[in-house]
mmCIF file of C-alpha atoms and ligand atoms in Angstrom:
data_model
loop_
_atom_site.group_PDB
_atom_site.id
_atom_site.type_symbol
_atom_site.label_atom_id
_atom_site.label_comp_id
_atom_site.label_asym_id
_atom_site.label_seq_id
_atom_site.Cartn_x
_atom_site.Cartn_y
_atom_site.Cartn_z
ATOM 1 C CA MET A 1244 28.960 -50.460 -15.015
ATOM 2 C CA LYS A 1245 31.998 -48.733 -16.679
ATOM 3 C CA TYR A 1246 35.561 -49.006 -15.449
ATOM 4 C CA ILE A 1247 37.917 -46.116 -15.220
ATOM 5 C CA ILE A 1248 41.339 -47.545 -14.416
ATOM 6 C CA GLY A 1249 44.151 -45.071 -13.933
ATOM 7 C CA ASN A 1250 47.746 -46.363 -14.537
ATOM 8 C CA TRP A 1251 50.328 -44.194 -12.971
ATOM 9 C CA LYS A 1252 53.151 -46.310 -14.499
ATOM 10 C CA SER A 1253 56.631 -45.468 -12.926
ATOM 11 C CA ASN A 1254 55.610 -42.042 -11.754
ATOM 12 C CA LYS A 1255 55.259 -40.331 -8.312
ATOM 13 C CA ASN A 1256 56.978 -40.689 -4.975
ATOM 14 C CA ILE A 1257 55.464 -40.379 -1.440
ATOM 15 C CA VAL A 1258 55.206 -36.575 -1.452
ATOM 16 C CA GLU A 1259 53.611 -36.596 -4.875
ATOM 17 C CA THR A 1260 51.159 -39.421 -3.870
ATOM 18 C CA ARG A 1261 50.081 -37.447 -0.843
ATOM 19 C CA ASP A 1262 49.586 -34.476 -3.029
ATOM 20 C CA TRP A 1263 47.461 -36.354 -5.575
ATOM 21 C CA PHE A 1264 45.113 -37.760 -2.926
ATOM 22 C CA ALA A 1265 44.727 -34.497 -1.127
ATOM 23 C CA LYS A 1266 43.959 -32.536 -4.379
ATOM 24 C CA PHE A 1267 41.671 -35.285 -5.688
ATOM 25 C CA THR A 1268 39.822 -35.334 -2.368
ATOM 26 C CA ASN A 1269 39.466 -31.584 -2.417
ATOM 27 C CA ILE A 1270 38.102 -31.550 -5.970
ATOM 28 C CA TYR A 1271 35.878 -34.626 -5.480
ATOM 29 C CA SER A 1272 34.375 -33.376 -2.158
ATOM 30 C CA LYS A 1273 33.257 -30.149 -3.728
ATOM 31 C CA GLN A 1274 31.295 -31.912 -6.453
ATOM 32 C CA LYS A 1275 30.333 -35.313 -4.918
ATOM 33 C CA GLU A 1276 26.740 -34.173 -4.251
ATOM 34 C CA THR A 1277 26.221 -33.480 -7.995
ATOM 35 C CA ILE A 1278 27.920 -36.471 -9.616
ATOM 36 C CA SER A 1279 27.055 -40.094 -9.337
ATOM 37 C CA THR A 1280 29.822 -42.652 -9.445
ATOM 38 C CA ALA A 1281 27.241 -45.447 -8.850
ATOM 39 C CA ASN A 1282 27.648 -46.684 -12.417
ATOM 40 C CA LEU A 1283 31.354 -46.374 -12.401
ATOM 41 C CA THR A 1284 34.221 -48.445 -10.976
ATOM 42 C CA LEU A 1285 37.169 -46.252 -10.397
ATOM 43 C CA VAL A 1286 40.679 -47.803 -9.919
ATOM 44 C CA ILE A 1287 44.060 -46.178 -9.451
ATOM 45 C CA CYS A 1288 47.152 -48.310 -10.092
ATOM 46 C CA PRO A 1289 50.236 -46.679 -8.360
ATOM 47 C CA PRO A 1290 53.709 -48.298 -8.272
ATOM 48 C CA PHE A 1291 53.931 -51.208 -5.789
ATOM 49 C CA ILE A 1292 55.870 -49.164 -3.260
ATOM 50 C CA LEU A 1293 53.220 -46.526 -3.052
ATOM 51 C CA LEU A 1294 50.301 -48.969 -2.600
ATOM 52 C CA PRO A 1295 50.179 -48.989 1.186
ATOM 53 C CA LEU A 1296 50.188 -45.244 1.318
ATOM 54 C CA ALA A 1297 47.550 -45.016 -1.449
ATOM 55 C CA LYS A 1298 45.368 -47.446 0.599
ATOM 56 C CA GLU A 1299 45.878 -45.391 3.733
ATOM 57 C CA LEU A 1300 44.994 -42.081 2.042
ATOM 58 C CA ARG A 1301 41.993 -43.662 0.112
ATOM 59 C CA ASP A 1302 40.551 -44.979 3.446
ATOM 60 C CA LYS A 1303 41.416 -41.688 5.320
ATOM 61 C CA TYR A 1304 39.651 -39.553 2.776
ATOM 62 C CA GLY A 1305 36.736 -42.106 2.096
ATOM 63 C CA LEU A 1306 37.311 -42.003 -1.630
ATOM 64 C CA PRO A 1307 35.269 -44.342 -4.014
ATOM 65 C CA LEU A 1308 38.581 -45.683 -5.468
ATOM 66 C CA SER A 1309 39.796 -49.230 -5.793
ATOM 67 C CA LEU A 1310 43.457 -50.048 -6.055
ATOM 68 C CA GLY A 1311 45.377 -52.026 -8.482
ATOM 69 C CA VAL A 1312 49.023 -53.190 -9.286
ATOM 70 C CA GLN A 1313 50.577 -52.645 -12.688
ATOM 71 C CA ASN A 1314 52.339 -55.991 -12.834
ATOM 72 C CA ILE A 1315 52.567 -59.190 -10.805
ATOM 73 C CA SER A 1316 55.064 -61.995 -10.354
ATOM 74 C CA PRO A 1317 54.437 -65.226 -12.479
ATOM 75 C CA PHE A 1318 55.688 -67.155 -9.395
ATOM 76 C CA VAL A 1319 53.787 -68.027 -6.196
ATOM 77 C CA GLU A 1320 56.525 -67.158 -3.749
ATOM 78 C CA GLY A 1321 60.076 -67.992 -2.902
ATOM 79 C CA ALA A 1322 63.608 -67.315 -4.260
ATOM 80 C CA PHE A 1323 62.637 -64.783 -6.994
ATOM 81 C CA THR A 1324 64.632 -61.691 -6.226
ATOM 82 C CA GLY A 1325 62.778 -58.452 -6.886
ATOM 83 C CA GLU A 1326 59.339 -59.923 -7.583
ATOM 84 C CA VAL A 1327 56.112 -58.858 -5.989
ATOM 85 C CA THR A 1328 53.659 -61.760 -5.712
ATOM 86 C CA ALA A 1329 49.860 -61.672 -6.061
ATOM 87 C CA ASN A 1330 49.543 -62.722 -2.413
ATOM 88 C CA MET A 1331 51.539 -59.660 -1.404
ATOM 89 C CA ALA A 1332 49.589 -57.332 -3.655
ATOM 90 C CA LYS A 1333 46.205 -58.560 -2.539
ATOM 91 C CA GLU A 1334 46.752 -57.059 0.905
ATOM 92 C CA PHE A 1335 46.456 -53.616 -0.861
ATOM 93 C CA ALA A 1336 44.923 -54.103 -4.247
ATOM 94 C CA GLN A 1337 41.799 -55.575 -5.847
ATOM 95 C CA TYR A 1338 42.988 -55.336 -9.489
ATOM 96 C CA ALA A 1339 46.136 -56.388 -11.392
ATOM 97 C CA ILE A 1340 47.112 -54.981 -14.783
ATOM 98 C CA ILE A 1341 48.925 -57.781 -16.654
ATOM 99 C CA GLY A 1342 50.558 -57.634 -20.063
ATOM 100 C CA HIS A 1343 50.794 -53.969 -20.577
ATOM 101 C CA SER A 1344 52.634 -53.397 -23.958
ATOM 102 C CA GLU A 1345 55.474 -51.688 -22.024
ATOM 103 C CA ARG A 1346 55.949 -54.992 -20.081
ATOM 104 C CA ARG A 1347 55.804 -56.903 -23.351
ATOM 105 C CA GLU A 1348 58.175 -54.711 -25.318
ATOM 106 C CA LYS A 1349 60.610 -53.404 -22.716
ATOM 107 C CA PHE A 1350 60.763 -56.360 -20.270
ATOM 108 C CA GLY A 1351 60.326 -59.193 -22.787
ATOM 109 C CA GLU A 1352 57.228 -60.640 -21.232
ATOM 110 C CA THR A 1353 55.840 -63.370 -23.502
ATOM 111 C CA ASP A 1354 52.312 -64.815 -23.863
ATOM 112 C CA ASN A 1355 53.468 -67.791 -21.692
ATOM 113 C CA ILE A 1356 54.763 -65.622 -18.884
ATOM 114 C CA LEU A 1357 51.646 -63.525 -19.011
ATOM 115 C CA SER A 1358 49.442 -66.541 -18.793
ATOM 116 C CA GLU A 1359 51.343 -67.537 -15.610
ATOM 117 C CA LYS A 1360 50.819 -64.054 -14.199
ATOM 118 C CA ALA A 1361 47.114 -64.276 -14.921
ATOM 119 C CA LYS A 1362 46.929 -67.552 -13.042
ATOM 120 C CA ARG A 1363 48.631 -66.107 -10.041
ATOM 121 C CA ALA A 1364 46.331 -63.080 -9.990
ATOM 122 C CA LYS A 1365 43.248 -65.247 -10.283
ATOM 123 C CA SER A 1366 44.266 -67.543 -7.475
ATOM 124 C CA ALA A 1367 44.806 -64.535 -5.269
ATOM 125 C CA SER A 1368 41.265 -63.290 -6.223
ATOM 126 C CA LEU A 1369 42.613 -60.166 -8.005
ATOM 127 C CA THR A 1370 40.630 -58.970 -10.993
ATOM 128 C CA THR A 1371 42.855 -59.197 -13.837
ATOM 129 C CA VAL A 1372 43.027 -56.362 -16.372
ATOM 130 C CA PHE A 1373 44.833 -58.095 -19.196
ATOM 131 C CA CYS A 1374 46.218 -55.726 -21.868
ATOM 132 C CA ILE A 1375 46.423 -56.643 -25.513
ATOM 133 C CA PRO A 1376 47.968 -54.546 -28.408
ATOM 134 C CA GLY A 1377 45.628 -56.211 -30.941
ATOM 135 C CA PRO A 1378 42.482 -58.266 -31.231
ATOM 136 C CA GLU A 1379 44.503 -61.475 -32.173
ATOM 137 C CA THR A 1380 46.726 -61.400 -29.017
ATOM 138 C CA PRO A 1381 45.865 -64.447 -26.870
ATOM 139 C CA VAL A 1382 43.853 -63.794 -23.650
ATOM 140 C CA PRO A 1383 44.224 -66.269 -20.853
ATOM 141 C CA VAL A 1384 41.001 -67.756 -19.689
ATOM 142 C CA GLU A 1385 41.711 -66.327 -16.168
ATOM 143 C CA ALA A 1386 41.613 -62.727 -17.353
ATOM 144 C CA ASP A 1387 38.447 -60.853 -16.236
ATOM 145 C CA ILE A 1388 38.867 -57.564 -18.154
ATOM 146 C CA VAL A 1389 40.644 -57.260 -21.480
ATOM 147 C CA ALA A 1390 42.236 -53.845 -22.212
ATOM 148 C CA TYR A 1391 42.561 -53.264 -25.916
ATOM 149 C CA GLU A 1392 45.437 -50.771 -26.308
ATOM 150 C CA PRO A 1393 46.978 -50.155 -29.734
ATOM 151 C CA VAL A 1394 50.658 -49.485 -29.075
ATOM 152 C CA TRP A 1395 50.685 -46.307 -31.338
ATOM 153 C CA ALA A 1396 47.931 -44.762 -29.213
ATOM 154 C CA ILE A 1397 49.772 -45.146 -25.918
ATOM 155 C CA GLY A 1398 51.128 -41.884 -24.587
ATOM 156 C CA THR A 1399 51.126 -40.271 -28.040
ATOM 157 C CA GLY A 1400 47.901 -38.074 -27.854
ATOM 158 C CA LYS A 1401 46.504 -40.180 -30.725
ATOM 159 C CA THR A 1402 43.431 -42.313 -30.140
ATOM 160 C CA GLU A 1403 41.931 -45.209 -31.975
ATOM 161 C CA SER A 1404 38.670 -43.973 -33.677
ATOM 162 C CA PRO A 1405 35.793 -44.876 -31.297
ATOM 163 C CA GLN A 1406 33.977 -46.745 -34.167
ATOM 164 C CA LYS A 1407 37.096 -48.934 -34.773
ATOM 165 C CA ALA A 1408 37.592 -49.445 -31.020
ATOM 166 C CA GLY A 1409 34.008 -50.473 -30.648
ATOM 167 C CA GLU A 1410 34.323 -52.986 -33.462
ATOM 168 C CA VAL A 1411 37.503 -54.417 -32.078
ATOM 169 C CA ALA A 1412 35.862 -54.686 -28.632
ATOM 170 C CA GLU A 1413 33.020 -56.546 -30.121
ATOM 171 C CA TYR A 1414 35.422 -58.900 -31.882
ATOM 172 C CA ILE A 1415 37.439 -59.524 -28.647
ATOM 173 C CA LYS A 1416 34.172 -60.285 -26.801
ATOM 174 C CA LYS A 1417 33.157 -62.878 -29.462
ATOM 175 C CA LYS A 1418 36.654 -64.514 -29.235
ATOM 176 C CA ASN A 1419 36.650 -64.393 -25.433
ATOM 177 C CA PRO A 1420 33.122 -64.826 -24.166
ATOM 178 C CA GLY A 1421 32.163 -63.399 -20.778
ATOM 179 C CA LYS A 1422 34.996 -60.945 -20.571
ATOM 180 C CA SER A 1423 34.636 -57.088 -20.199
ATOM 181 C CA VAL A 1424 36.634 -55.085 -22.745
ATOM 182 C CA ILE A 1425 38.054 -51.688 -22.133
ATOM 183 C CA TYR A 1426 40.018 -49.235 -24.336
ATOM 184 C CA GLY A 1427 43.261 -47.575 -23.568
ATOM 185 C CA GLY A 1428 45.378 -45.106 -25.540
ATOM 186 C CA SER A 1429 45.396 -41.343 -24.892
ATOM 187 C CA VAL A 1430 42.106 -41.262 -23.110
ATOM 188 C CA LYS A 1431 41.293 -37.919 -21.540
ATOM 189 C CA ALA A 1432 38.147 -36.039 -20.366
ATOM 190 C CA GLU A 1433 37.492 -34.682 -23.856
ATOM 191 C CA ASN A 1434 37.322 -38.111 -25.550
ATOM 192 C CA VAL A 1435 36.248 -40.485 -22.791
ATOM 193 C CA ASN A 1436 32.552 -40.493 -23.581
ATOM 194 C CA SER A 1437 33.152 -41.143 -27.248
ATOM 195 C CA PHE A 1438 34.358 -44.603 -26.127
ATOM 196 C CA LEU A 1439 32.117 -45.187 -23.040
ATOM 197 C CA SER A 1440 28.973 -44.360 -24.946
ATOM 198 C CA LEU A 1441 29.601 -47.451 -27.094
ATOM 199 C CA GLY A 1442 27.742 -50.475 -25.722
ATOM 200 C CA SER A 1443 30.698 -52.824 -26.502
ATOM 201 C CA ILE A 1444 33.247 -50.767 -24.431
ATOM 202 C CA ASP A 1445 33.119 -51.412 -20.802
ATOM 203 C CA GLY A 1446 35.636 -48.758 -19.664
ATOM 204 C CA VAL A 1447 38.845 -47.003 -20.167
ATOM 205 C CA LEU A 1448 42.424 -47.148 -19.053
ATOM 206 C CA PRO A 1449 44.044 -43.755 -18.953
ATOM 207 C CA GLY A 1450 47.787 -43.527 -18.301
ATOM 208 C CA GLY A 1451 48.999 -39.875 -18.597
ATOM 209 C CA SER A 1452 45.635 -38.360 -17.654
ATOM 210 C CA SER A 1453 45.469 -40.178 -14.425
ATOM 211 C CA LEU A 1454 48.660 -38.539 -13.059
ATOM 212 C CA ASP A 1455 46.963 -35.181 -12.531
ATOM 213 C CA PRO A 1456 44.017 -35.307 -10.003
ATOM 214 C CA GLN A 1457 42.073 -32.731 -11.892
ATOM 215 C CA SER A 1458 42.409 -34.537 -15.272
ATOM 216 C CA PHE A 1459 41.479 -37.827 -13.631
ATOM 217 C CA PHE A 1460 38.525 -36.242 -11.937
ATOM 218 C CA ASP A 1461 37.403 -34.617 -15.195
ATOM 219 C CA ILE A 1462 37.330 -38.004 -16.782
ATOM 220 C CA VAL A 1463 35.160 -39.319 -13.995
ATOM 221 C CA LEU A 1464 32.855 -36.242 -14.142
ATOM 222 C CA ASN A 1465 32.288 -36.620 -17.831
ATOM 223 C CA ALA A 1466 31.750 -40.415 -17.577
ATOM 224 C CA SER A 1467 29.280 -39.857 -14.720
ATOM 225 C CA SER A 1468 27.089 -37.767 -17.049
ATOM 226 C CA LEU A 1469 26.414 -40.651 -19.477
HETATM 227 C C1 LIG B 2296 48.244 -46.775 -20.542
HETATM 228 O O1 LIG B 2296 48.838 -46.474 -19.488
HETATM 229 O O2 LIG B 2296 48.046 -47.952 -20.767
HETATM 230 C C2 LIG B 2296 47.994 -45.724 -21.510
HETATM 231 C C3 LIG B 2296 47.086 -46.077 -22.451
HETATM 232 O O3 LIG B 2296 48.544 -44.402 -21.449
HETATM 233 P P1 LIG B 2296 48.114 -43.073 -22.060
HETATM 234 O O4 LIG B 2296 46.661 -42.870 -21.515
HETATM 235 O O5 LIG B 2296 49.054 -42.078 -21.488
HETATM 236 O O6 LIG B 2296 48.068 -43.212 -23.534
#
């Protein structure tokens, strides 16, 4: 089983979300007889405010997509203005990205805060996709999937070499037994299989390439041929 987890980041509004799902459904339905997604777990992580709509459209179109959040509150509930808790998210999502390098760098999220977030996600039965910029970054025991994402490869069009990514994934697995490890950093249809074909890499986390339904579908299509 390989994961393909699309991170929309702070992109799209309601109209654009409707458009993405309609186009993806159109593309997918034309080819669904010829591709098998049985060995793939497909996840889309829209902004919080679009999750109810994404769920509604996913169900309406019968798409084989799970949903995830891009962040989660470190608190259970209460007087924490602006926070979205794991218990709120779980009504719509099955996955939670935690510790994306943009959260670490631009919002000052520390290892301690991220560890709290992982606990909240776990207790709400969300599958945690815990992002780390390097192999030595601490991974909370509650994390289910570790996403290795070198900062210089995010949104730059430059990727880690598959060989190096595979070695790092093996190292992360040794340090954190039992966890799946995925790669993120400028993944697209053209390079996805160079990562997925490695036994040590359990999936990918495309950002930019998940925004366009055709690009995301092409990643799925190529991955399905492995
Ligand atoms: C990401 O969203 O974590 C990411 C790796 O983005 P991109 O695929 O655009 O580099």
